[in-house]
Amino acid sequence: MSVINEISALVQKGDRRGVKTAVETALSEGFTAKVILDDGLIGGMMVIGEKFKRDEVYVPEVLIAARAMNMGVSVLKPYLTQEGVEPVGKAVICTVQGDLHDIGKNLVKMMLEGVGIECIDLGTDISAEQVVEAVKESGAEIVALSSLLTTTMEYHKDIVDALKEAGLRDSVKVMIGGAPVNAEFAKQVGADGYAPDAATAADLALSFFKKD
Ligand code: B1M
């Protein structure tokens, strides 16, 4: 097995130490940081994402794989900077105002990072004003909103409206997800898309960067 395939397999197993060693080996063998990232680390995370969609693995496996991937990314970071590898894009991610649930949001963040999207994580209980501020500061192309409570899901619309008022609506794609929302609701609040799970969220986010 090549060291790149080995990195992918180790990410899938969630073997942090193994990933660290294998990434160091790949670097010493002359693989570029980009290949290690795209084919090894992200490759492994994509496989986990697909398995998660098919209910072949569950939340703990995804979290453990993401932790292993992050270990590899931290080893690679200085090399990625040297090679000038740019992230695919940026997303501001949060759970909406009044809602403190963050397990699903964190999974979505990990899957977005897994496909090379830099995430500015604002946390939970985030107001429309905070989202607007973060988009202005970061220049993010995506706003990713999570919610778990029926009582606070209406705040999605406030965020979309606030982005419009700030003149930012045309420069960002808004995607939403979480147990009480669906594609129909996404349309109603004026979002650009809905994803039912974290792996689909990563596919959707990537689709926003594809040219029409
Ligand atoms: Co709360 N809670 N909770 N809770 N809690 C639910 C959501 C609830 C359904 C339980 C129930 O009554 N059966 C219910 C909501 C009912 C409703 O509104 N219809 C509920 C309630 C009522 C409450 C409190 C009000 C309870 C109280 O205090 N009386 C309170 C609210 C606090 C607040 O937010 N203001 C509360 C508190 C809590 C805890 C703090 C104890 C804890 C949260 C801990 C944390 O997140 N750090 C908690 C938990 C753990 C749950 C349950 C048990 C599990 C949620 C979870 O993490 N699921 C939940 C019941 C349940 O779902 N069975 C419940 C796992 C997670 C991976 O799934 O978040 O759905 P999920 O994310 C998925 C998808 O939805 C999707 O991808 C993820 C993975 O594939 N997804 C996205 C999520 N965000 C996305 C964004 C995307 C795309 C996809 O694009 C941007």
Coordinates of N, CA and C and ligand atoms in Angstrom, one line a residue:
M1 N 0.9 -1.2 0.0 CA 0.0 0.0 0.0 C 0.9 1.3 0.0
S2 N 0.6 2.2 -0.8 CA 1.4 3.4 -0.8 C 1.1 4.2 0.5
V3 N 2.0 5.1 0.8 CA 1.9 5.8 2.1 C 0.6 6.7 2.0
I4 N 0.3 7.2 0.8 CA -0.9 8.0 0.7 C -2.2 7.2 1.0
N5 N -2.3 6.0 0.4 CA -3.4 5.2 0.8 C -3.4 4.8 2.3
E6 N -2.2 4.6 2.8 CA -2.1 4.3 4.2 C -2.7 5.5 5.1
I7 N -2.4 6.7 4.7 CA -2.9 7.9 5.4 C -4.4 7.9 5.4
S8 N -5.0 7.6 4.2 CA -6.4 7.6 4.0 C -7.0 6.5 5.0
A9 N -6.4 5.3 5.0 CA -6.9 4.2 5.8 C -6.8 4.6 7.3
L10 N -5.7 5.2 7.7 CA -5.5 5.6 9.1 C -6.5 6.6 9.5
V11 N -6.8 7.6 8.6 CA -7.8 8.6 9.0 C -9.2 7.9 9.2
Q12 N -9.5 7.0 8.3 CA -10.8 6.2 8.4 C -10.8 5.5 9.8
K13 N -9.7 4.9 10.2 CA -9.7 4.2 11.5 C -9.6 5.1 12.7
G14 N -9.3 6.4 12.4 CA -9.2 7.4 13.5 C -7.9 7.2 14.3
D15 N -6.8 6.8 13.6 CA -5.6 6.5 14.3 C -4.7 7.8 14.2
R16 N -4.8 8.6 15.2 CA -4.1 9.9 15.2 C -2.6 9.8 15.1
R17 N -2.0 8.9 16.0 CA -0.6 8.8 16.0 C -0.1 8.2 14.7
G18 N -0.9 7.2 14.2 CA -0.5 6.6 12.9 C -0.5 7.6 11.8
V19 N -1.5 8.5 11.8 CA -1.7 9.5 10.8 C -0.4 10.5 10.8
K20 N -0.1 10.9 12.1 CA 1.1 11.8 12.2 C 2.3 11.2 11.6
T21 N 2.6 9.9 12.0 CA 3.8 9.2 11.5 C 3.7 9.1 10.0
A22 N 2.6 8.7 9.5 CA 2.5 8.4 8.0 C 2.6 9.7 7.2
V23 N 2.1 10.8 7.8 CA 2.2 12.1 7.1 C 3.7 12.5 7.0
E24 N 4.4 12.3 8.2 CA 5.8 12.6 8.2 C 6.6 11.8 7.2
T25 N 6.2 10.5 7.2 CA 6.9 9.6 6.2 C 6.7 10.1 4.8
A26 N 5.4 10.4 4.5 CA 5.1 10.9 3.1 C 5.9 12.1 2.7
L27 N 6.0 13.0 3.7 CA 6.8 14.2 3.4 C 8.3 13.9 3.2
S28 N 8.8 12.9 4.0 CA 10.2 12.5 3.8 C 10.4 11.8 2.5
E29 N 9.3 11.1 2.0 CA 9.4 10.4 0.7 C 9.3 11.4 -0.5
G30 N 9.0 12.7 -0.2 CA 8.9 13.7 -1.2 C 7.5 14.0 -1.8
F31 N 6.5 13.4 -1.2 CA 5.1 13.8 -1.6 C 4.9 15.2 -1.2
T32 N 4.1 16.0 -2.1 CA 3.8 17.3 -1.8 C 2.7 17.4 -0.7
A33 N 2.7 18.5 0.0 CA 1.7 18.6 1.1 C 0.3 18.6 0.4
K34 N 0.2 19.1 -0.8 CA -1.2 19.1 -1.5 C -1.7 17.7 -1.7
V35 N -0.8 16.8 -2.2 CA -1.2 15.4 -2.5 C -1.5 14.7 -1.2
I36 N -0.7 15.0 -0.2 CA -1.0 14.3 1.1 C -2.3 14.7 1.6
L37 N -2.6 16.0 1.5 CA -3.9 16.6 2.0 C -5.0 16.1 1.1
D38 N -5.0 16.2 -0.2 CA -6.1 15.9 -1.0 C -6.4 14.4 -1.1
D39 N -5.3 13.6 -1.4 CA -5.5 12.2 -1.6 C -5.5 11.4 -0.3
G40 N -4.7 11.8 0.6 CA -4.6 11.1 1.9 C -5.6 11.5 2.9
L41 N -5.5 12.7 3.5 CA -6.3 13.1 4.6 C -7.8 13.4 4.1
I42 N -7.9 14.2 3.1 CA -9.3 14.5 2.7 C -9.9 13.3 2.1
G43 N -9.1 12.5 1.3 CA -9.6 11.3 0.7 C -10.2 10.3 1.8
G44 N -9.5 10.2 2.9 CA -10.0 9.3 4.0 C -11.3 9.9 4.6
M45 N -11.3 11.2 4.8 CA -12.5 11.8 5.4 C -13.7 11.7 4.5
M46 N -13.5 11.8 3.1 CA -14.6 11.6 2.2 C -15.2 10.2 2.3
V47 N -14.3 9.2 2.5 CA -14.8 7.8 2.6 C -15.7 7.7 3.8
I48 N -15.2 8.3 4.9 CA -16.0 8.3 6.2 C -17.4 9.0 6.0
G49 N -17.3 10.1 5.3 CA -18.5 10.9 5.0 C -19.6 10.1 4.2
E50 N -19.1 9.4 3.2 CA -20.0 8.5 2.4 C -20.6 7.4 3.3
K51 N -19.7 6.8 4.1 CA -20.2 5.7 5.0 C -21.2 6.2 6.0
F52 N -21.0 7.5 6.5 CA -21.9 8.1 7.4 C -23.3 8.3 6.8
K53 N -23.2 8.7 5.5 CA -24.5 8.9 4.8 C -25.3 7.6 4.7
R54 N -24.6 6.5 4.5 CA -25.2 5.2 4.3 C -25.5 4.5 5.7
D55 N -25.3 5.2 6.8 CA -25.4 4.7 8.1 C -24.5 3.5 8.4
E56 N -23.4 3.5 7.7 CA -22.4 2.4 8.0 C -21.5 2.7 9.1
V57 N -21.3 4.0 9.4 CA -20.6 4.5 10.6 C -21.5 5.6 11.2
Y58 N -21.2 5.8 12.5 CA -22.0 6.8 13.3 C -21.2 8.0 13.8
V59 N -21.8 8.9 14.5 CA -21.2 10.1 15.0 C -19.8 9.8 15.6
P60 N -19.7 8.9 16.6 CA -18.3 8.7 17.2 C -17.2 8.5 16.2
E61 N -17.5 7.6 15.2 CA -16.5 7.3 14.2 C -16.1 8.5 13.4
V62 N -17.1 9.4 13.1 CA -16.8 10.6 12.3 C -16.0 11.5 13.1
L63 N -16.3 11.7 14.4 CA -15.5 12.6 15.3 C -14.1 12.1 15.4
I64 N -13.9 10.8 15.6 CA -12.6 10.2 15.7 C -11.8 10.4 14.4
A65 N -12.4 10.1 13.3 CA -11.7 10.3 12.0 C -11.3 11.8 11.8
A66 N -12.2 12.7 12.2 CA -11.9 14.1 12.0 C -10.8 14.5 12.9
R67 N -10.7 14.0 14.1 CA -9.6 14.3 15.0 C -8.3 13.8 14.4
A68 N -8.3 12.6 13.8 CA -7.1 12.1 13.2 C -6.7 13.0 12.0
M69 N -7.7 13.4 11.2 CA -7.4 14.2 10.0 C -6.8 15.5 10.5
N70 N -7.3 16.1 11.6 CA -6.8 17.4 12.1 C -5.4 17.3 12.5
M71 N -5.0 16.1 13.1 CA -3.6 15.9 13.5 C -2.7 15.9 12.2
G72 N -3.2 15.3 11.2 CA -2.4 15.3 9.9 C -2.3 16.7 9.4
V73 N -3.4 17.4 9.4 CA -3.4 18.8 8.9 C -2.4 19.7 9.7
S74 N -2.4 19.5 11.0 CA -1.4 20.3 11.8 C 0.0 20.0 11.4
V75 N 0.3 18.7 11.1 CA 1.7 18.4 10.7 C 2.0 19.1 9.3
L76 N 1.0 19.1 8.5 CA 1.1 19.7 7.1 C 1.2 21.2 7.0
K77 N 0.5 21.8 8.0 CA 0.3 23.3 7.9 C 1.5 24.1 7.4
P78 N 2.6 24.0 8.0 CA 3.8 24.8 7.5 C 4.1 24.5 6.0
Y79 N 4.0 23.3 5.6 CA 4.3 22.9 4.2 C 3.3 23.4 3.3
L80 N 2.0 23.4 3.7 CA 0.9 23.9 2.9 C 1.1 25.4 2.6
T81 N 1.6 26.1 3.7 CA 1.8 27.6 3.5 C 3.0 27.8 2.5
Q82 N 4.0 27.0 2.7 CA 5.2 27.1 1.8 C 4.8 26.9 0.3
E83 N 3.9 25.8 0.2 CA 3.5 25.5 -1.2 C 2.4 26.4 -1.7
G84 N 1.9 27.3 -0.8 CA 0.9 28.3 -1.3 C -0.4 27.6 -1.6
V85 N -0.7 26.5 -0.9 CA -2.0 25.8 -1.1 C -3.1 26.7 -0.4
E86 N -4.0 27.1 -1.2 CA -5.1 28.0 -0.7 C -6.3 27.1 -0.3
P87 N -7.0 27.4 0.8 CA -8.3 26.7 1.0 C -9.2 26.9 -0.2
V88 N -10.2 25.9 -0.3 CA -11.2 26.0 -1.4 C -12.0 27.3 -1.3
G89 N -12.2 27.7 0.0 CA -13.0 28.9 0.3 C -13.2 29.0 1.8
K90 N -14.1 30.0 2.2 CA -14.3 30.1 3.6 C -15.8 30.1 3.9
A91 N -16.1 29.5 5.1 CA -17.5 29.5 5.6 C -17.5 30.0 7.0
V92 N -18.5 30.9 7.2 CA -18.9 31.2 8.6 C -19.9 30.2 9.0
I93 N -19.7 29.6 10.2 CA -20.6 28.5 10.6 C -21.0 28.8 12.1
C94 N -22.3 28.5 12.4 CA -22.8 28.7 13.7 C -24.1 28.0 14.0
T95 N -24.5 28.0 15.2 CA -25.9 27.6 15.6 C -26.6 28.9 15.9
V96 N -27.9 28.9 15.4 CA -28.6 30.2 15.4 C -28.9 30.6 16.9
Q97 N -29.4 31.9 16.9 CA -29.7 32.5 18.2 C -30.6 31.7 19.1
G98 N -30.3 31.6 20.4 CA -31.2 30.9 21.3 C -31.0 29.4 21.4
D99 N -30.1 28.9 20.5 CA -29.9 27.4 20.4 C -28.5 27.1 20.8
L100 N -28.4 26.2 21.8 CA -27.0 25.9 22.3 C -26.5 24.5 21.8
H101 N -27.3 23.9 21.0 CA -26.9 22.5 20.5 C -25.7 22.7 19.5
D102 N -24.6 22.0 19.7 CA -23.5 22.2 18.8 C -22.9 20.9 18.2
I103 N -23.4 19.7 18.6 CA -22.8 18.5 18.1 C -22.9 18.4 16.6
G104 N -24.1 18.6 16.1 CA -24.3 18.5 14.6 C -23.5 19.6 13.9
K105 N -23.5 20.8 14.4 CA -22.8 21.9 13.8 C -21.3 21.6 13.8
N106 N -20.8 21.0 14.9 CA -19.3 20.6 14.9 C -19.0 19.6 13.8
L107 N -19.9 18.6 13.7 CA -19.7 17.6 12.6 C -19.7 18.2 11.2
V108 N -20.6 19.1 11.0 CA -20.6 19.8 9.7 C -19.3 20.6 9.5
K109 N -18.9 21.2 10.5 CA -17.6 22.0 10.4 C -16.5 21.0 10.0
M110 N -16.4 19.9 10.7 CA -15.3 18.9 10.4 C -15.4 18.4 9.0
M111 N -16.6 18.2 8.5 CA -16.7 17.7 7.1 C -16.4 18.8 6.1
L112 N -16.8 20.0 6.4 CA -16.4 21.1 5.5 C -14.9 21.3 5.5
E113 N -14.3 21.2 6.7 CA -12.8 21.3 6.7 C -12.2 20.1 6.0
G114 N -12.9 19.0 6.1 CA -12.4 17.8 5.5 C -12.3 17.9 4.0
V115 N -13.1 18.8 3.4 CA -13.0 19.0 1.9 C -12.3 20.3 1.6
G116 N -11.6 20.8 2.6 CA -10.7 22.0 2.3 C -11.3 23.3 2.4
I117 N -12.5 23.4 3.1 CA -13.1 24.7 3.3 C -12.8 25.2 4.7
E118 N -12.2 26.4 4.7 CA -11.8 27.0 6.0 C -13.1 27.5 6.8
C119 N -13.2 27.1 8.1 CA -14.4 27.5 8.8 C -14.1 28.5 9.9
I120 N -14.9 29.6 9.9 CA -14.9 30.5 11.0 C -16.1 30.1 11.8
D121 N -15.7 29.5 13.0 CA -16.8 28.9 13.8 C -17.2 29.9 14.9
L122 N -18.4 30.5 14.8 CA -18.8 31.5 15.8 C -19.4 30.9 17.0
G123 N -19.7 29.6 17.0 CA -20.2 28.9 18.1 C -21.7 28.8 18.1
T124 N -22.3 28.9 19.3 CA -23.8 28.7 19.4 C -24.4 30.0 19.9
D125 N -25.8 30.0 19.7 CA -26.6 31.2 20.2 C -26.1 32.5 19.5
I126 N -26.0 32.5 18.2 CA -25.4 33.6 17.4 C -26.4 34.4 16.7
S127 N -26.3 35.7 16.9 CA -27.3 36.6 16.4 C -27.0 37.0 14.9
A128 N -28.0 37.5 14.2 CA -27.9 37.9 12.8 C -26.8 38.9 12.7
E129 N -26.7 39.8 13.7 CA -25.6 40.9 13.6 C -24.2 40.3 13.7
Q130 N -24.1 39.3 14.5 CA -22.8 38.6 14.7 C -22.4 37.9 13.4
V131 N -23.4 37.3 12.7 CA -23.1 36.6 11.4 C -22.6 37.7 10.4
V132 N -23.4 38.8 10.3 CA -23.1 39.8 9.3 C -21.7 40.3 9.6
E133 N -21.3 40.6 10.8 CA -20.0 41.1 11.2 C -18.9 40.1 10.8
A134 N -19.2 38.8 11.0 CA -18.2 37.8 10.7 C -18.0 37.7 9.2
V135 N -19.1 37.8 8.4 CA -18.9 37.7 7.0 C -18.1 38.9 6.5
K136 N -18.4 40.1 7.0 CA -17.7 41.3 6.6 C -16.2 41.2 6.9
E137 N -15.9 40.7 8.1 CA -14.5 40.6 8.5 C -13.7 39.5 7.7
S138 N -14.4 38.4 7.4 CA -13.7 37.3 6.9 C -13.7 37.2 5.3
G139 N -14.8 37.8 4.8 CA -15.0 37.7 3.3 C -15.4 36.3 3.0
A140 N -16.1 35.6 3.9 CA -16.5 34.2 3.6 C -17.5 34.2 2.5
E141 N -17.5 33.1 1.7 CA -18.4 32.9 0.6 C -19.6 32.1 1.0
I142 N -19.6 31.4 2.2 CA -20.7 30.6 2.6 C -21.0 31.0 4.1
V143 N -22.3 31.0 4.4 CA -22.8 31.0 5.7 C -23.6 29.7 6.0
A144 N -23.1 29.0 7.0 CA -23.6 27.7 7.3 C -24.3 27.7 8.7
L145 N -25.6 27.5 8.7 CA -26.4 27.7 9.9 C -27.0 26.4 10.4
S146 N -26.9 26.1 11.6 CA -27.4 24.9 12.2 C -28.5 25.3 13.3
S147 N -29.5 24.4 13.4 CA -30.5 24.6 14.5 C -31.1 23.3 14.9
L148 N -31.5 23.2 16.1 CA -32.1 21.9 16.6 C -33.4 22.1 17.3
L149 N -33.8 23.4 17.5 CA -35.0 23.7 18.2 C -36.0 24.3 17.3
T150 N -37.3 23.9 17.4 CA -38.3 24.5 16.6 C -38.6 25.9 17.1
T151 N -38.3 26.2 18.3 CA -38.6 27.5 18.9 C -37.6 28.6 18.3
T152 N -36.5 28.2 17.8 CA -35.5 29.2 17.4 C -35.2 29.1 15.9
M153 N -35.8 28.2 15.2 CA -35.5 28.0 13.8 C -35.8 29.2 12.9
E154 N -36.8 30.0 13.4 CA -37.1 31.2 12.6 C -36.0 32.2 12.5
Y155 N -35.0 32.1 13.4 CA -33.9 33.0 13.3 C -33.1 32.9 12.0
H156 N -33.2 31.8 11.3 CA -32.6 31.6 10.0 C -33.0 32.8 9.1
K157 N -34.3 33.1 9.1 CA -34.8 34.2 8.2 C -34.2 35.5 8.6
D158 N -34.1 35.8 9.9 CA -33.5 37.0 10.4 C -32.1 37.2 9.8
I159 N -31.3 36.0 9.8 CA -29.9 36.1 9.3 C -29.9 36.4 7.8
V160 N -30.8 35.7 7.0 CA -30.8 36.0 5.6 C -31.2 37.5 5.4
D161 N -32.2 38.0 6.1 CA -32.6 39.3 6.0 C -31.5 40.3 6.3
A162 N -30.8 40.0 7.4 CA -29.7 40.9 7.8 C -28.6 41.0 6.8
L163 N -28.3 39.8 6.2 CA -27.3 39.8 5.1 C -27.8 40.7 3.9
K164 N -29.1 40.6 3.6 CA -29.6 41.5 2.5 C -29.4 42.9 2.9
E165 N -29.9 43.3 4.1 CA -29.8 44.7 4.5 C -28.4 45.2 4.5
A166 N -27.4 44.3 4.8 CA -26.0 44.7 4.8 C -25.4 44.7 3.4
G167 N -26.2 44.4 2.4 CA -25.7 44.4 1.0 C -24.8 43.2 0.8
L168 N -24.9 42.1 1.6 CA -23.9 41.0 1.4 C -24.6 39.8 0.8
R169 N -25.9 39.8 0.6 CA -26.6 38.6 0.2 C -26.1 38.0 -1.1
D170 N -25.7 38.9 -2.0 CA -25.3 38.3 -3.3 C -23.9 37.8 -3.3
S171 N -23.2 38.1 -2.2 CA -21.8 37.6 -2.2 C -21.6 36.3 -1.4
V172 N -22.7 35.9 -0.7 CA -22.6 34.6 0.1 C -23.7 33.7 -0.3
K173 N -23.4 32.4 -0.1 CA -24.4 31.3 -0.2 C -24.8 30.9 1.2
V174 N -26.1 30.8 1.5 CA -26.5 30.5 2.8 C -27.0 29.0 2.8
M175 N -26.5 28.2 3.6 CA -26.9 26.8 3.7 C -27.4 26.5 5.1
I176 N -28.4 25.7 5.2 CA -28.9 25.4 6.6 C -29.1 23.9 6.8
G177 N -29.2 23.5 8.1 CA -29.4 22.1 8.4 C -29.8 22.0 9.9
G178 N -30.1 20.8 10.2 CA -30.5 20.5 11.6 C -31.9 19.9 11.7
A179 N -32.2 19.2 12.8 CA -33.3 18.3 12.8 C -34.7 19.0 12.4
P180 N -35.0 20.2 12.9 CA -36.3 20.7 12.6 C -36.5 21.3 11.2
V181 N -35.4 21.5 10.4 CA -35.5 22.2 9.1 C -35.4 21.2 8.0
N182 N -35.9 21.7 6.8 CA -35.8 20.8 5.6 C -35.7 21.7 4.4
A183 N -35.7 21.1 3.2 CA -35.5 21.9 2.0 C -36.6 22.9 1.8
E184 N -37.8 22.6 2.1 CA -38.9 23.5 1.9 C -38.7 24.7 2.8
F185 N -38.3 24.5 4.1 CA -38.1 25.6 5.0 C -36.9 26.5 4.5
A186 N -35.9 25.8 3.9 CA -34.8 26.6 3.4 C -35.2 27.6 2.4
K187 N -36.1 27.1 1.5 CA -36.7 28.0 0.4 C -37.4 29.1 1.1
Q188 N -38.3 28.8 2.0 CA -39.2 29.8 2.7 C -38.3 30.9 3.3
V189 N -37.2 30.6 3.9 CA -36.4 31.6 4.6 C -35.4 32.3 3.6
G190 N -35.4 31.8 2.4 CA -34.5 32.5 1.4 C -33.1 32.0 1.4
A191 N -32.9 30.8 2.0 CA -31.5 30.2 1.9 C -31.2 29.6 0.6
D192 N -30.0 29.3 0.3 CA -29.6 28.7 -1.0 C -29.6 27.2 -1.0
G193 N -29.6 26.6 0.2 CA -29.6 25.1 0.2 C -29.8 24.6 1.6
Y194 N -30.2 23.3 1.6 CA -30.4 22.5 2.8 C -29.6 21.2 2.7
A195 N -29.0 20.8 3.8 CA -28.4 19.4 3.8 C -28.9 18.6 5.0
P196 N -29.3 17.4 4.8 CA -29.8 16.6 5.9 C -28.7 16.1 6.9
D197 N -27.5 16.0 6.4 CA -26.4 15.5 7.3 C -25.1 16.1 6.9
A198 N -24.1 15.8 7.7 CA -22.8 16.6 7.6 C -22.1 16.3 6.3
A199 N -22.2 15.0 5.9 CA -21.5 14.7 4.6 C -22.1 15.4 3.4
T200 N -23.5 15.4 3.4 CA -24.2 16.1 2.3 C -23.9 17.6 2.4
A201 N -23.7 18.1 3.6 CA -23.4 19.5 3.7 C -22.1 19.8 3.0
A202 N -21.1 18.9 3.2 CA -19.8 19.2 2.5 C -20.0 19.2 1.0
D203 N -20.8 18.2 0.5 CA -21.1 18.2 -1.0 C -21.7 19.5 -1.4
L204 N -22.7 19.9 -0.7 CA -23.5 21.1 -1.0 C -22.5 22.3 -1.0
A205 N -21.7 22.4 0.0 CA -20.8 23.6 0.1 C -19.8 23.6 -1.1
L206 N -19.3 22.4 -1.4 CA -18.4 22.3 -2.6 C -19.1 22.8 -3.8
S207 N -20.4 22.4 -4.0 CA -21.1 22.7 -5.2 C -21.2 24.2 -5.4
F208 N -21.2 25.0 -4.3 CA -21.3 26.4 -4.4 C -20.1 27.0 -5.1
F209 N -18.9 26.3 -5.0 CA -17.7 26.8 -5.6 C -17.5 26.4 -7.0
K210 N -18.4 25.5 -7.5 CA -18.3 25.0 -8.9 C -18.9 26.1 -9.8
K211 N -18.2 26.4 -10.9 CA -18.7 27.4 -11.8 C -19.9 26.9 -12.5
D212 N -20.9 27.8 -12.8 CA -22.2 27.3 -13.5 C -21.8 27.0 -14.9
Ligands
B1M1 CO1 -31.6 19.2 23.5 N1 -33.3 19.1 22.5 N2 -32.4 20.7 24.5 N3 -30.0 19.2 24.4 N4 -31.2 17.7 22.6 C1 -33.3 18.1 21.3 C2 -32.9 18.8 20.0 C3 -34.8 17.6 21.4 C4 -35.3 17.1 20.0 C5 -35.0 16.6 22.5 C6 -36.4 16.1 22.6 O1 -37.2 16.8 23.2 N5 -36.8 15.0 22.1 C7 -35.6 18.9 21.9 C8 -36.0 19.9 20.8 C9 -37.5 19.8 20.6 C10 -37.9 20.8 19.6 O2 -37.5 21.9 19.5 N6 -38.8 20.3 18.7 C11 -34.5 19.5 22.8 C12 -34.8 20.4 23.8 C13 -36.2 20.8 24.0 C14 -33.8 21.0 24.6 C15 -33.9 22.0 25.7 C16 -35.0 23.1 25.5 C17 -34.3 21.2 27.0 C18 -34.6 22.0 28.2 O3 -33.7 22.6 28.7 N7 -35.8 21.9 28.6 C19 -32.5 22.6 25.9 C20 -32.3 23.8 25.0 C21 -31.1 24.5 25.3 C22 -30.8 25.6 24.2 O4 -30.4 25.2 23.1 N8 -31.2 26.8 24.5 C23 -31.7 21.4 25.4 C24 -30.4 21.2 25.8 C25 -29.6 20.1 25.4 C26 -28.3 19.8 26.0 C27 -27.4 21.0 26.4 C28 -28.5 18.9 27.2 C29 -27.7 18.9 24.8 C30 -26.8 19.7 23.8 C31 -25.4 19.5 24.0 C32 -24.6 20.1 22.8 O5 -25.1 20.2 21.7 N9 -23.4 20.5 23.1 C33 -28.9 18.4 24.1 C34 -29.0 17.3 23.3 C35 -27.7 16.4 23.2 C36 -30.1 16.9 22.5 C37 -30.4 15.6 21.7 C38 -30.6 14.5 22.7 C39 -29.3 15.3 20.7 C40 -28.9 16.3 19.7 C41 -27.7 15.9 19.0 O6 -26.6 16.4 19.3 N10 -27.8 15.0 18.0 C42 -31.7 16.0 20.9 C43 -32.6 14.8 20.7 C44 -32.3 14.1 19.5 O7 -31.9 14.6 18.5 N11 -32.6 12.8 19.6 C45 -32.2 17.2 21.7 C46 -26.7 14.4 17.3 C47 -26.3 15.3 16.1 C48 -25.1 14.7 15.4 O8 -27.4 15.5 15.3 O9 -27.6 18.0 15.7 O10 -29.3 16.7 14.3 P1 -27.9 16.9 14.7 O11 -27.0 17.1 13.5 C49 -27.1 16.3 12.3 C50 -28.1 16.8 11.3 O12 -29.2 17.5 11.8 C51 -27.3 17.7 10.3 O13 -26.0 17.1 10.4 C52 -25.7 16.5 11.6 C53 -25.0 15.2 11.5 O14 -25.2 14.6 10.3 N12 -27.0 19.1 10.6 C54 -26.7 19.9 9.6 C55 -27.0 19.8 11.7 N13 -26.7 21.1 11.5 C56 -26.5 21.2 10.2 C57 -26.2 22.3 9.4 C58 -26.0 22.1 8.0 C59 -26.3 20.8 7.4 C60 -26.6 19.7 8.2 O15 -25.7 23.0 7.1 C61 -25.2 24.2 7.6

